[in-house]
Amino acid sequence: MNEKVSTVHKFGGTSLAGVDEFRRVAGILAGAQGGPLAAVVSAPAGVTDALHALVHTAEQGGDWPAGLEAVAARCRELATGLLEGAARAEWLQALAREQSDLHDVLKATALIGRAPAEVYALVAGHGELWSARLLAAELRRRGVDADWFDARDALVVVDSELGPTVSWEPTRERFAASWTDPPAVRVITGYIARDPHGAPTTLGRNGSDFTASIFAALLDADEVIIWTDVDGVMSGDPRRIPDVAVIPELSWHEAMELAYFGAKVLHPRTMAPLVARAIPVWIRNTARPEAVGTRIGEVGEGGGVKGVTTIEGMALLNLEGAGLIGVPGTASRLFEALRNAGISVVLISQGSSEHSICCAVPRADALRARAAVAQAFAAEMRAGQVEGVELVHECSILAVVGEGMRGLPGVAAKLFGALGRSGVNVRAIAQGASERNISAVIPSEDADRALRAVHAAFYLSPQAVSIGVVGPGGVGTHLLDQLAGEIPRLASESRLDLRVRAIAGSTRMVLAPRAVALGAWRDALAAGVDTDLDAFTRHVQAEHLPHAVIIDCSGHPAVAARYADWLAQGIHVITPSKLAASGPLDDWRRLQETRRAAGVRYLGETTVGAGLPIIQTLRDLRQTGDEIIAIEGILSGTLAFLFNGYDGSRPFSAIVREARELGFTEPDPRDDLSGKDVARKLVILAREMGLEIELQQVAVESLVPTELEGASIDEFLDRYAGWDGEMLARLEAARERGHVLRHVARLDGASGRASVGLEEFPADHAFAHARLTDNIIQFVTRRYRDNPLVVQGPGAGPAVTAAGVFADLLRLSAYLGADV
Ligand code: ADP
Ligand code: ASP
Ligand code: MG
């Protein structure tokens, strides 16, 4: 007794396109473990098409001999590339014999001017004979015990309305008689079979998958592996939707629905013989055998929508009229008319008003369908009860498929929402009672856009976010470098696909179709084009990516002025810049309204306290129902540094100069000393609390003498020493009381009064202990009244600010559904 064949492999034409591909396939089979194998093969890519075309050319009286020679030459090339010596000679001899047979057949065809289906099948089936023999010979060349098997010796199929159907009884008998002494690898011809009279026939285009599943049933195999040129069944057609993802697991039903709705990767009929025996199928990539692929078989519940696909080439037929209302049998008459005309109906939809009933039919049959229905309802049309039969050409059916849709509310809403937002007009809708698919009839011209929008809406791809960064200065540079380090980890751990697709400096920008290679973003930017923020915006908001965000690290008013436009267009905005949030109240309110209407996010955690969680803490307090009584703190890292270091031993102006040299101040230290920057932060916090406050309402004590406001930076630094005495006097006065000087911001929750200025604190006060550039902020709330909530830590510096911006980006991603 022979050992049982446990695995049936199938290699598609794309996997056998050339010499290298054949070698790769032979390598996979030679390396496969376990018992004897069966490998079903298609013709080398394009050969079936070429052979079909030959018969047609012969029928038309064209130059078929040249075509035949071309196909044969291609196969000879394959054999010469792979085989040597006797094996090669033997193979070429067989080819020559068959070429001469085909020559005779085609010559007869040309004489008659017409070829019956058997001739087409006979000629077109040669591709599989050639590839099976070639692969077997290549395996033997490698020392593998292999032979090839002509599937026509076993397979008997009859043509039916549903396409070729296996006649199991004769097939089993013939199989038992012909499948003897299988070697380690038996290569089987895909696609070809015989009819009950013994005439050659085929299993239809792409029929080799079917061959594989029939043989798996005959051999009672444990699994089928379909090797092709993609990593598995994708959540959509990879040629039409960018960023599709491999679906790891599909149920039989899901696979069938996807295949029915045009996901070409698996032939719909393929599954039937396997379902009955619960033989799982794997779809795997010949070129990447290390990829796991898709498993189709019994799977658990859940999973939601798994794939999106379309059937092209449809037309919609609509029967409408008041006379249809409440009349029983209308639908059955309609479908009977279509059935009698031999037209298959792909989708049916009837409104519950019964005023109209519509169905989708193949476009090629549309005119015949209309005639048939018009005839069936001729009497009603004459009587005016039926208005007519309307036909909409150029339709596609888009379907979302997934077992887990059952009982999952909101799937339809998401589907139609996505279609609506992308401006696709839905003409008819149908949902199978199984709830495994929802289908919509749409105009064909919108099909690609619809596929992408729906695919993204169901997050079938990893959560892809299109990112644009403006202003690669201090913070922006750190951010890009931090992203460069973390993006790969986020992709693998969180299925989050952050793509920095655009970077714009003040003069140059780079726009990358997929993503800028962040390891070398500086070079990419240097090699970029002139900055054009309109083009930048259009690029970031790519149609095929569901989410777009612009991160503005420029701190430039002209960029901040664009936030409203961006938000209105559905682009999220993240920024460490205080300009917008502390600008005129009306503008800020409008920005919020725009943001709300567009349903997007505006995140600016780093506008106060850099990377410290200050705004988020404030939000959490308020949203959990706490009441903010007061906020007070040291909100400027620069001013914190100045007063932490100022002990009177050196003049205050010298410390300012030193801080500037250390990079702790703005280029113009007056920007810090004036208190305006702190005032802006206070305004942001106040507005976050719901207070309607303008920047001018903050009482600011400036440490810049009025006389020096208009001076140049150097002049200011020189002359500021003139005020050292005044500052020293304040320090000493405080010291006498045992106090220290700190620059503090205060906000009163009830009155909304806000102030910024120099204050004295006892030496044991929390504010007296802040170190270096620490920010420290106290929230006095109803819950934290006696013992305020304190957030303290480094509140300035590009690295921590960039990390805070990054955290905002991750917060946004989480909101969008990523698992971070
Ligand atoms: P083979 O030659 O291996 O039989 P096919 O060309 O018949 O390959 O089928 C594989 C092709 O099907 C893929 O290259 C891919 O472009 C296309 N395809 C269409 N829809 C899907 C889908 N949902 N998932 C994977 N591939 C798909
Ligand atoms: N060679 C056949 C075709 O191209 C069968 C197949 O590839 O599955 O349709
Ligand atoms: Mg195929």
Coordinates of N, CA and C in Angstrom, one line a residue, residues 672-769:
D672 N 11.2 85.9 26.4 CA 10.9 85.2 27.6 C 10.7 86.2 28.8
L673 N 11.6 87.2 28.9 CA 11.5 88.1 30.0 C 10.2 89.0 30.0
S674 N 9.6 89.2 28.9 CA 8.4 90.0 28.8 C 7.2 89.3 29.4
G675 N 7.3 88.0 29.6 CA 6.2 87.2 30.2 C 5.1 86.9 29.2
K676 N 5.3 87.3 28.0 CA 4.2 87.2 27.0 C 4.0 85.7 26.6
D677 N 5.1 85.0 26.5 CA 5.0 83.6 26.2 C 4.2 82.8 27.3
V678 N 4.5 83.1 28.5 CA 3.8 82.5 29.6 C 2.3 82.9 29.6
A679 N 2.1 84.2 29.3 CA 0.7 84.6 29.2 C -0.1 83.8 28.1
R680 N 0.6 83.5 27.0 CA -0.1 82.7 26.0 C -0.4 81.3 26.5
K681 N 0.5 80.7 27.3 CA 0.2 79.4 27.9 C -1.0 79.5 28.8
L682 N -1.1 80.6 29.5 CA -2.2 80.8 30.5 C -3.5 80.9 29.7
V683 N -3.5 81.6 28.6 CA -4.7 81.7 27.8 C -5.1 80.4 27.3
I684 N -4.2 79.6 26.9 CA -4.5 78.2 26.4 C -5.2 77.4 27.5
L685 N -4.6 77.5 28.7 CA -5.2 76.7 29.8 C -6.6 77.2 30.1
A686 N -6.7 78.5 30.1 CA -8.0 79.1 30.5 C -9.0 78.7 29.5
R687 N -8.7 78.8 28.2 CA -9.7 78.4 27.2 C -10.0 76.9 27.3
E688 N -9.0 76.1 27.6 CA -9.2 74.7 27.8 C -10.3 74.5 28.9
M689 N -10.3 75.4 29.9 CA -11.2 75.3 31.0 C -12.6 75.9 30.6
G690 N -12.7 76.4 29.4 CA -14.0 77.0 29.0 C -14.1 78.5 29.2
L691 N -13.0 79.1 29.7 CA -13.1 80.5 30.0 C -12.8 81.3 28.7
E692 N -13.6 82.4 28.5 CA -13.4 83.1 27.2 C -12.5 84.3 27.5
I693 N -11.3 84.1 27.2 CA -10.2 85.1 27.6 C -9.4 85.4 26.4
E694 N -9.0 86.7 26.3 CA -8.1 87.2 25.3 C -6.7 87.4 25.9
L695 N -5.7 87.3 25.1 CA -4.3 87.5 25.6 C -4.1 88.8 26.4
Q696 N -4.8 89.9 25.8 CA -4.6 91.2 26.5 C -5.2 91.2 27.9
Q697 N -6.1 90.3 28.2 CA -6.7 90.3 29.5 C -5.8 89.7 30.6
V698 N -4.7 89.1 30.2 CA -3.7 88.6 31.2 C -2.9 89.8 31.7
A699 N -2.9 89.9 33.0 CA -2.1 91.0 33.6 C -0.6 90.5 33.6
V700 N 0.2 91.1 32.8 CA 1.6 90.6 32.7 C 2.6 91.6 33.3
E701 N 3.4 91.1 34.2 CA 4.5 92.0 34.7 C 5.7 91.6 33.9
S702 N 6.1 92.6 33.0 CA 7.3 92.4 32.1 C 8.6 92.7 32.9
L703 N 9.6 91.9 32.6 CA 10.9 92.1 33.2 C 11.8 92.9 32.2
V704 N 11.1 93.3 31.2 CA 11.9 94.1 30.2 C 11.5 95.6 30.4
P705 N 12.5 96.4 30.7 CA 12.2 97.9 31.0 C 11.7 98.5 29.7
T706 N 10.7 99.3 29.8 CA 10.0 100.0 28.6 C 11.1 100.6 27.7
E707 N 12.1 101.2 28.3 CA 13.1 101.9 27.6 C 13.9 100.9 26.6
L708 N 13.9 99.6 27.0 CA 14.7 98.7 26.2 C 13.9 97.9 25.2
E709 N 12.6 98.2 25.2 CA 11.7 97.4 24.3 C 12.1 97.5 22.8
G710 N 12.5 98.7 22.4 CA 12.8 98.8 21.0 C 14.3 98.6 20.6
A711 N 15.1 98.3 21.6 CA 16.6 98.2 21.4 C 16.9 97.0 20.6
S712 N 18.1 96.9 20.0 CA 18.6 95.7 19.3 C 18.9 94.7 20.4
I713 N 19.1 93.4 20.0 CA 19.4 92.4 21.0 C 20.7 92.7 21.8
D714 N 21.7 93.0 21.0 CA 23.0 93.3 21.7 C 22.9 94.5 22.6
E715 N 22.2 95.5 22.1 CA 22.1 96.7 22.9 C 21.3 96.4 24.2
F716 N 20.3 95.6 24.1 CA 19.5 95.2 25.2 C 20.4 94.4 26.2
L717 N 21.2 93.5 25.7 CA 22.0 92.7 26.6 C 23.0 93.6 27.4
D718 N 23.6 94.6 26.6 CA 24.5 95.5 27.3 C 23.9 96.4 28.3
R719 N 22.7 97.0 28.0 CA 22.1 98.0 28.8 C 21.3 97.4 30.0
Y720 N 20.9 96.1 29.9 CA 20.1 95.5 30.9 C 20.7 95.5 32.2
A721 N 22.1 95.6 32.3 CA 22.8 95.6 33.5 C 22.4 96.8 34.4
G722 N 21.9 97.9 33.7 CA 21.5 99.1 34.4 C 20.3 98.8 35.3
W723 N 19.6 97.7 35.2 CA 18.5 97.4 36.1 C 18.8 96.3 37.1
D724 N 20.1 95.9 37.1 CA 20.5 94.8 38.0 C 20.3 95.2 39.5
G725 N 20.5 96.5 39.8 CA 20.3 97.0 41.2 C 18.9 96.8 41.6
E726 N 18.0 97.1 40.8 CA 16.6 97.0 41.1 C 16.2 95.6 41.4
M727 N 16.7 94.7 40.6 CA 16.4 93.3 40.8 C 17.0 92.8 42.1
L728 N 18.3 93.2 42.4 CA 18.9 92.8 43.6 C 18.1 93.2 44.8
A729 N 17.6 94.5 44.7 CA 16.8 95.0 45.9 C 15.6 94.1 46.1
R730 N 15.0 93.7 45.1 CA 13.8 92.8 45.2 C 14.2 91.5 45.9
L731 N 15.3 91.0 45.4 CA 15.8 89.7 45.9 C 16.1 89.8 47.4
E732 N 16.7 90.9 47.8 CA 17.2 91.0 49.2 C 16.0 91.3 50.1
A733 N 15.0 92.0 49.6 CA 13.8 92.2 50.4 C 13.1 90.9 50.6
A734 N 13.1 90.1 49.6 CA 12.4 88.8 49.8 C 13.2 87.9 50.8
R735 N 14.5 88.0 50.7 CA 15.4 87.2 51.5 C 15.2 87.5 53.0
E736 N 15.0 88.8 53.2 CA 14.8 89.2 54.6 C 13.6 88.5 55.2
R737 N 12.6 88.2 54.4 CA 11.4 87.5 54.9 C 11.6 86.0 54.8
G738 N 12.8 85.6 54.4 CA 13.0 84.1 54.3 C 12.4 83.6 53.0
H739 N 12.2 84.4 52.0 CA 11.5 84.0 50.8 C 12.4 83.9 49.6
V740 N 11.9 83.3 48.5 CA 12.7 83.3 47.2 C 11.8 84.0 46.2
L741 N 12.5 84.4 45.1 CA 11.7 85.0 43.9 C 11.4 83.9 42.9
R742 N 10.2 83.9 42.4 CA 9.8 83.0 41.3 C 8.9 83.7 40.4
H743 N 9.0 83.3 39.1 CA 8.2 83.9 38.1 C 7.0 83.0 37.9
V744 N 5.8 83.5 38.2 CA 4.7 82.6 38.4 C 3.5 83.1 37.5
A745 N 2.7 82.1 37.0 CA 1.5 82.4 36.3 C 0.3 81.9 37.2
R746 N -0.8 82.7 37.2 CA -1.9 82.3 38.1 C -3.2 82.5 37.3
L747 N -4.1 81.6 37.5 CA -5.4 81.6 36.9 C -6.5 81.3 37.9
D748 N -7.4 82.2 38.0 CA -8.5 81.9 39.0 C -9.7 81.3 38.3
G749 N -10.1 80.1 38.7 CA -11.1 79.4 37.9 C -12.5 80.1 37.9
A750 N -12.8 80.7 39.0 CA -14.2 81.3 39.1 C -14.2 82.7 38.4
S751 N -13.3 83.5 38.6 CA -13.3 84.9 38.0 C -12.7 84.9 36.6
G752 N -11.8 83.9 36.4 CA -11.1 84.0 35.1 C -10.0 84.9 35.1
R753 N -9.7 85.5 36.3 CA -8.5 86.5 36.3 C -7.2 85.7 36.1
A754 N -6.4 86.3 35.3 CA -5.1 85.7 34.9 C -4.0 86.7 35.1
S755 N -2.9 86.2 35.7 CA -1.8 87.1 35.8 C -0.5 86.4 35.7
V756 N 0.6 87.1 35.3 CA 1.9 86.5 35.2 C 2.9 87.5 35.8
G757 N 3.8 87.1 36.7 CA 4.7 88.0 37.2 C 5.6 87.4 38.3
L758 N 6.5 88.3 38.8 CA 7.5 87.9 39.8 C 6.8 87.9 41.2
E759 N 7.0 86.8 41.9 CA 6.3 86.7 43.3 C 7.3 86.1 44.2
E760 N 7.0 86.3 45.5 CA 7.9 85.7 46.6 C 7.2 84.5 47.1
F761 N 8.1 83.5 47.5 CA 7.5 82.3 48.1 C 8.4 81.9 49.2
P762 N 7.8 81.3 50.3 CA 8.6 80.8 51.4 C 9.5 79.7 50.9
A763 N 10.6 79.5 51.6 CA 11.6 78.5 51.1 C 11.1 77.1 51.1
D764 N 10.0 76.8 51.8 CA 9.5 75.4 51.8 C 8.4 75.2 50.8
H765 N 8.1 76.2 50.0 CA 7.0 76.1 49.0 C 7.5 75.3 47.9
A766 N 6.5 74.5 47.3 CA 6.9 73.7 46.2 C 7.6 74.4 45.1
F767 N 7.2 75.7 44.8 CA 7.8 76.4 43.7 C 9.2 76.8 44.0
A768 N 9.6 76.7 45.3 CA 11.0 77.1 45.6 C 12.0 75.9 45.3
H769 N 11.4 74.8 45.1 CA 12.2 73.6 44.9 C 12.4 73.1 43.4

